[in-house]
Amino acid sequence: MSGMELATPRLKSIQRVALALLVISGVVNYIDRATLAVANPLIREELGLSIAEMGYLLSAFLWAYAFSQLPTGAMVDRLGPRLLLTMGLSLWSLAQLLGGLVQNFTQFFGARVLLGLGEAPQFPTGARVVRDWFNQRDRGLATGVFNCASSLGTAIAVPLLTYLMLSFGWRAMFVIMGIAGLIVAAFWYLLYRNPGEIDLTAPENAYRTQGDPPGQRTKVTFGEWKLLFRFRTTWGMIFGYFGCIYLTWIYTAWLPGYLEIERHMSVKYTGWLRPFRSPAESSAACSAATSPTSWCAVASSR
């Protein structure tokens, strides 16, 4: 163990705060993705949207998110995690808030595009934070910690959003989540610091950089990027991740609406996967609901 640098108490404190904030922002990130899916029937009824138009709204987020990944990776190197994630959190939270104020399809489409653009920095920023503050041997665990936010956020999104929607309405649900994101953005900016913004000691810098290649980092060329696609491992990662995200998005985007419309679940119990035992019970619940919605009409007509 001789020659192995250890994190100082100050570094450990910085690491814990950074990971905690990344997990919190990542959870908010994934909850915000699910708002449209949870409120699907209510939004379609109030705004007069078709299922196809809802599909366009769901896809608008994905296209914006996907095409923002590479520019975001370059921006985190230029701006640093503190500023970039603050900007991303603020943008997607404002977009989420605007989602509660929209009056038509076009306005909602624009809000969803902004949501995708704003959410893109979340995980590239997390990777850079781990790179900046953790020794090479400690980065695997740190990456696992902040990456757990994707599963955690997906797990709690539907029950939490369902509760907010039924308690305050779907528009208030969007606004509440937008405000929550802005609060997290403020905490991130106030509490997190890039390494260059702190007067680190020589042992602290030695811990952060131990095992890294010596010298300055060089710019990656397009030819070097192309080399990655010559490896079977790269393609395995691409197809494996595609399958994982495809199933996750089916759950996040379409499952709540499907359970409510096709399987006669109430909005209240969709979040807990508790179906009504019969169409008659579903009809009774619609009659008792304080705000009957289009899914009630669909259920009672079957």
mmCIF file with all atom_site columns, N, CA and C in Angstrom, residues 246-280:
data_model
loop_
_atom_site.group_PDB
_atom_site.id
_atom_site.type_symbol
_atom_site.label_atom_id
_atom_site.label_alt_id
_atom_site.label_comp_id
_atom_site.label_asym_id
_atom_site.label_entity_id
_atom_site.label_seq_id
_atom_site.pdbx_PDB_ins_code
_atom_site.Cartn_x
_atom_site.Cartn_y
_atom_site.Cartn_z
_atom_site.occupancy
_atom_site.B_iso_or_equiv
_atom_site.pdbx_formal_charge
_atom_site.auth_seq_id
_atom_site.auth_comp_id
_atom_site.auth_asym_id
_atom_site.auth_atom_id
_atom_site.pdbx_PDB_model_num
ATOM 1   N N  . TYR A 1 246 ? -34.506 1.298  -24.018 1.00 0.00 ? 246 TYR A N  1
ATOM 2   C CA . TYR A 1 246 ? -35.783 1.084  -24.710 1.00 0.00 ? 246 TYR A CA 1
ATOM 3   C C  . TYR A 1 246 ? -36.846 0.596  -23.729 1.00 0.00 ? 246 TYR A C  1
ATOM 4   N N  . LEU A 1 247 ? -36.503 -0.406 -22.932 1.00 0.00 ? 247 LEU A N  1
ATOM 5   C CA . LEU A 1 247 ? -37.459 -0.941 -21.972 1.00 0.00 ? 247 LEU A CA 1
ATOM 6   C C  . LEU A 1 247 ? -37.783 0.079  -20.885 1.00 0.00 ? 247 LEU A C  1
ATOM 7   N N  . THR A 1 248 ? -36.774 0.811  -20.430 1.00 0.00 ? 248 THR A N  1
ATOM 8   C CA . THR A 1 248 ? -37.017 1.830  -19.417 1.00 0.00 ? 248 THR A CA 1
ATOM 9   C C  . THR A 1 248 ? -37.963 2.901  -19.929 1.00 0.00 ? 248 THR A C  1
ATOM 10  N N  . TRP A 1 249 ? -37.771 3.304  -21.175 1.00 0.00 ? 249 TRP A N  1
ATOM 11  C CA . TRP A 1 249 ? -38.615 4.358  -21.732 1.00 0.00 ? 249 TRP A CA 1
ATOM 12  C C  . TRP A 1 249 ? -40.037 3.866  -21.990 1.00 0.00 ? 249 TRP A C  1
ATOM 13  N N  . ILE A 1 250 ? -40.196 2.613  -22.380 1.00 0.00 ? 250 ILE A N  1
ATOM 14  C CA . ILE A 1 250 ? -41.546 2.062  -22.518 1.00 0.00 ? 250 ILE A CA 1
ATOM 15  C C  . ILE A 1 250 ? -42.272 2.157  -21.180 1.00 0.00 ? 250 ILE A C  1
ATOM 16  N N  . TYR A 1 251 ? -41.588 1.798  -20.116 1.00 0.00 ? 251 TYR A N  1
ATOM 17  C CA . TYR A 1 251 ? -42.180 1.878  -18.773 1.00 0.00 ? 251 TYR A CA 1
ATOM 18  C C  . TYR A 1 251 ? -42.505 3.327  -18.421 1.00 0.00 ? 251 TYR A C  1
ATOM 19  N N  . THR A 1 252 ? -41.541 4.209  -18.637 1.00 0.00 ? 252 THR A N  1
ATOM 20  C CA . THR A 1 252 ? -41.706 5.594  -18.214 1.00 0.00 ? 252 THR A CA 1
ATOM 21  C C  . THR A 1 252 ? -42.747 6.327  -19.046 1.00 0.00 ? 252 THR A C  1
ATOM 22  N N  . ALA A 1 253 ? -42.767 6.083  -20.366 1.00 0.00 ? 253 ALA A N  1
ATOM 23  C CA . ALA A 1 253 ? -43.580 6.892  -21.261 1.00 0.00 ? 253 ALA A CA 1
ATOM 24  C C  . ALA A 1 253 ? -44.995 6.372  -21.472 1.00 0.00 ? 253 ALA A C  1
ATOM 25  N N  . TRP A 1 254 ? -45.155 5.055  -21.623 1.00 0.00 ? 254 TRP A N  1
ATOM 26  C CA . TRP A 1 254 ? -46.437 4.532  -22.081 1.00 0.00 ? 254 TRP A CA 1
ATOM 27  C C  . TRP A 1 254 ? -47.171 3.646  -21.085 1.00 0.00 ? 254 TRP A C  1
ATOM 28  N N  . LEU A 1 255 ? -46.472 3.061  -20.131 1.00 0.00 ? 255 LEU A N  1
ATOM 29  C CA . LEU A 1 255 ? -47.123 2.104  -19.238 1.00 0.00 ? 255 LEU A CA 1
ATOM 30  C C  . LEU A 1 255 ? -48.255 2.709  -18.405 1.00 0.00 ? 255 LEU A C  1
ATOM 31  N N  . PRO A 1 256 ? -48.079 3.902  -17.799 1.00 0.00 ? 256 PRO A N  1
ATOM 32  C CA . PRO A 1 256 ? -49.182 4.441  -17.001 1.00 0.00 ? 256 PRO A CA 1
ATOM 33  C C  . PRO A 1 256 ? -50.475 4.608  -17.793 1.00 0.00 ? 256 PRO A C  1
ATOM 34  N N  . GLY A 1 257 ? -50.372 5.195  -18.988 1.00 0.00 ? 257 GLY A N  1
ATOM 35  C CA . GLY A 1 257 ? -51.563 5.394  -19.810 1.00 0.00 ? 257 GLY A CA 1
ATOM 36  C C  . GLY A 1 257 ? -52.171 4.077  -20.255 1.00 0.00 ? 257 GLY A C  1
ATOM 37  N N  . TYR A 1 258 ? -51.328 3.114  -20.583 1.00 0.00 ? 258 TYR A N  1
ATOM 38  C CA . TYR A 1 258 ? -51.830 1.803  -21.006 1.00 0.00 ? 258 TYR A CA 1
ATOM 39  C C  . TYR A 1 258 ? -52.612 1.129  -19.886 1.00 0.00 ? 258 TYR A C  1
ATOM 40  N N  . LEU A 1 259 ? -52.058 1.163  -18.672 1.00 0.00 ? 259 LEU A N  1
ATOM 41  C CA . LEU A 1 259 ? -52.729 0.528  -17.543 1.00 0.00 ? 259 LEU A CA 1
ATOM 42  C C  . LEU A 1 259 ? -54.076 1.195  -17.250 1.00 0.00 ? 259 LEU A C  1
ATOM 43  N N  . GLU A 1 260 ? -54.137 2.508  -17.407 1.00 0.00 ? 260 GLU A N  1
ATOM 44  C CA . GLU A 1 260 ? -55.376 3.213  -17.118 1.00 0.00 ? 260 GLU A CA 1
ATOM 45  C C  . GLU A 1 260 ? -56.442 2.975  -18.184 1.00 0.00 ? 260 GLU A C  1
ATOM 46  N N  . ILE A 1 261 ? -56.056 3.022  -19.461 1.00 0.00 ? 261 ILE A N  1
ATOM 47  C CA . ILE A 1 261 ? -57.028 2.957  -20.547 1.00 0.00 ? 261 ILE A CA 1
ATOM 48  C C  . ILE A 1 261 ? -57.386 1.519  -20.924 1.00 0.00 ? 261 ILE A C  1
ATOM 49  N N  . GLU A 1 262 ? -56.378 0.661  -21.053 1.00 0.00 ? 262 GLU A N  1
ATOM 50  C CA . GLU A 1 262 ? -56.612 -0.694 -21.552 1.00 0.00 ? 262 GLU A CA 1
ATOM 51  C C  . GLU A 1 262 ? -56.857 -1.715 -20.459 1.00 0.00 ? 262 GLU A C  1
ATOM 52  N N  . ARG A 1 263 ? -56.286 -1.497 -19.277 1.00 0.00 ? 263 ARG A N  1
ATOM 53  C CA . ARG A 1 263 ? -56.413 -2.490 -18.208 1.00 0.00 ? 263 ARG A CA 1
ATOM 54  C C  . ARG A 1 263 ? -57.346 -2.028 -17.091 1.00 0.00 ? 263 ARG A C  1
ATOM 55  N N  . HIS A 1 264 ? -58.027 -0.904 -17.296 1.00 0.00 ? 264 HIS A N  1
ATOM 56  C CA . HIS A 1 264 ? -59.058 -0.418 -16.368 1.00 0.00 ? 264 HIS A CA 1
ATOM 57  C C  . HIS A 1 264 ? -58.521 -0.121 -14.973 1.00 0.00 ? 264 HIS A C  1
ATOM 58  N N  . MET A 1 265 ? -57.288 0.338  -14.882 1.00 0.00 ? 265 MET A N  1
ATOM 59  C CA . MET A 1 265 ? -56.786 0.791  -13.592 1.00 0.00 ? 265 MET A CA 1
ATOM 60  C C  . MET A 1 265 ? -57.185 2.236  -13.367 1.00 0.00 ? 265 MET A C  1
ATOM 61  N N  . SER A 1 266 ? -57.356 2.601  -12.132 1.00 0.00 ? 266 SER A N  1
ATOM 62  C CA . SER A 1 266 ? -57.626 4.007  -11.828 1.00 0.00 ? 266 SER A CA 1
ATOM 63  C C  . SER A 1 266 ? -56.313 4.770  -11.855 1.00 0.00 ? 266 SER A C  1
ATOM 64  N N  . VAL A 1 267 ? -56.434 6.083  -12.035 1.00 0.00 ? 267 VAL A N  1
ATOM 65  C CA . VAL A 1 267 ? -55.240 6.924  -11.980 1.00 0.00 ? 267 VAL A CA 1
ATOM 66  C C  . VAL A 1 267 ? -54.566 6.786  -10.616 1.00 0.00 ? 267 VAL A C  1
ATOM 67  N N  . LYS A 1 268 ? -55.391 6.692  -9.574  1.00 0.00 ? 268 LYS A N  1
ATOM 68  C CA . LYS A 1 268 ? -54.858 6.627  -8.225  1.00 0.00 ? 268 LYS A CA 1
ATOM 69  C C  . LYS A 1 268 ? -53.973 5.416  -8.016  1.00 0.00 ? 268 LYS A C  1
ATOM 70  N N  . TYR A 1 269 ? -54.373 4.258  -8.547  1.00 0.00 ? 269 TYR A N  1
ATOM 71  C CA . TYR A 1 269 ? -53.659 3.026  -8.252  1.00 0.00 ? 269 TYR A CA 1
ATOM 72  C C  . TYR A 1 269 ? -52.652 2.622  -9.328  1.00 0.00 ? 269 TYR A C  1
ATOM 73  N N  . THR A 1 270 ? -52.603 3.371  -10.426 1.00 0.00 ? 270 THR A N  1
ATOM 74  C CA . THR A 1 270 ? -51.610 3.050  -11.453 1.00 0.00 ? 270 THR A CA 1
ATOM 75  C C  . THR A 1 270 ? -50.200 3.109  -10.885 1.00 0.00 ? 270 THR A C  1
ATOM 76  N N  . GLY A 1 271 ? -49.946 4.099  -10.025 1.00 0.00 ? 271 GLY A N  1
ATOM 77  C CA . GLY A 1 271 ? -48.609 4.250  -9.450  1.00 0.00 ? 271 GLY A CA 1
ATOM 78  C C  . GLY A 1 271 ? -48.178 3.076  -8.598  1.00 0.00 ? 271 GLY A C  1
ATOM 79  N N  . TRP A 1 272 ? -49.149 2.311  -8.085  1.00 0.00 ? 272 TRP A N  1
ATOM 80  C CA . TRP A 1 272 ? -48.809 1.172  -7.234  1.00 0.00 ? 272 TRP A CA 1
ATOM 81  C C  . TRP A 1 272 ? -49.115 -0.155 -7.911  1.00 0.00 ? 272 TRP A C  1
ATOM 82  N N  . LEU A 1 273 ? -49.505 -0.104 -9.215  1.00 0.00 ? 273 LEU A N  1
ATOM 83  C CA . LEU A 1 273 ? -49.797 -1.318 -9.995  1.00 0.00 ? 273 LEU A CA 1
ATOM 84  C C  . LEU A 1 273 ? -50.875 -2.155 -9.313  1.00 0.00 ? 273 LEU A C  1
ATOM 85  N N  . ARG A 1 274 ? -51.954 -1.499 -8.879  1.00 0.00 ? 274 ARG A N  1
ATOM 86  C CA . ARG A 1 274 ? -53.053 -2.209 -8.251  1.00 0.00 ? 274 ARG A CA 1
ATOM 87  C C  . ARG A 1 274 ? -54.285 -2.104 -9.147  1.00 0.00 ? 274 ARG A C  1
ATOM 88  N N  . PRO A 1 275 ? -54.608 -3.126 -9.944  1.00 0.00 ? 275 PRO A N  1
ATOM 89  C CA . PRO A 1 275 ? -55.738 -3.037 -10.862 1.00 0.00 ? 275 PRO A CA 1
ATOM 90  C C  . PRO A 1 275 ? -57.060 -3.231 -10.144 1.00 0.00 ? 275 PRO A C  1
ATOM 91  N N  . PHE A 1 276 ? -58.126 -2.688 -10.724 1.00 0.00 ? 276 PHE A N  1
ATOM 92  C CA . PHE A 1 276 ? -59.455 -3.023 -10.252 1.00 0.00 ? 276 PHE A CA 1
ATOM 93  C C  . PHE A 1 276 ? -59.767 -4.467 -10.649 1.00 0.00 ? 276 PHE A C  1
ATOM 94  N N  . ARG A 1 277 ? -60.570 -5.124 -9.852  1.00 0.00 ? 277 ARG A N  1
ATOM 95  C CA . ARG A 1 277 ? -60.837 -6.538 -10.110 1.00 0.00 ? 277 ARG A CA 1
ATOM 96  C C  . ARG A 1 277 ? -61.821 -6.749 -11.251 1.00 0.00 ? 277 ARG A C  1
ATOM 97  N N  . SER A 1 278 ? -62.581 -5.711 -11.611 1.00 0.00 ? 278 SER A N  1
ATOM 98  C CA . SER A 1 278 ? -63.568 -5.882 -12.662 1.00 0.00 ? 278 SER A CA 1
ATOM 99  C C  . SER A 1 278 ? -63.917 -4.534 -13.262 1.00 0.00 ? 278 SER A C  1
ATOM 100 N N  . PRO A 1 279 ? -64.469 -4.509 -14.503 1.00 0.00 ? 279 PRO A N  1
ATOM 101 C CA . PRO A 1 279 ? -64.918 -3.248 -15.072 1.00 0.00 ? 279 PRO A CA 1
ATOM 102 C C  . PRO A 1 279 ? -65.967 -2.562 -14.213 1.00 0.00 ? 279 PRO A C  1
ATOM 103 N N  . ALA A 1 280 ? -66.800 -3.356 -13.500 1.00 0.00 ? 280 ALA A N  1
ATOM 104 C CA . ALA A 1 280 ? -67.815 -2.763 -12.647 1.00 0.00 ? 280 ALA A CA 1
ATOM 105 C C  . ALA A 1 280 ? -67.191 -1.955 -11.521 1.00 0.00 ? 280 ALA A C  1
#
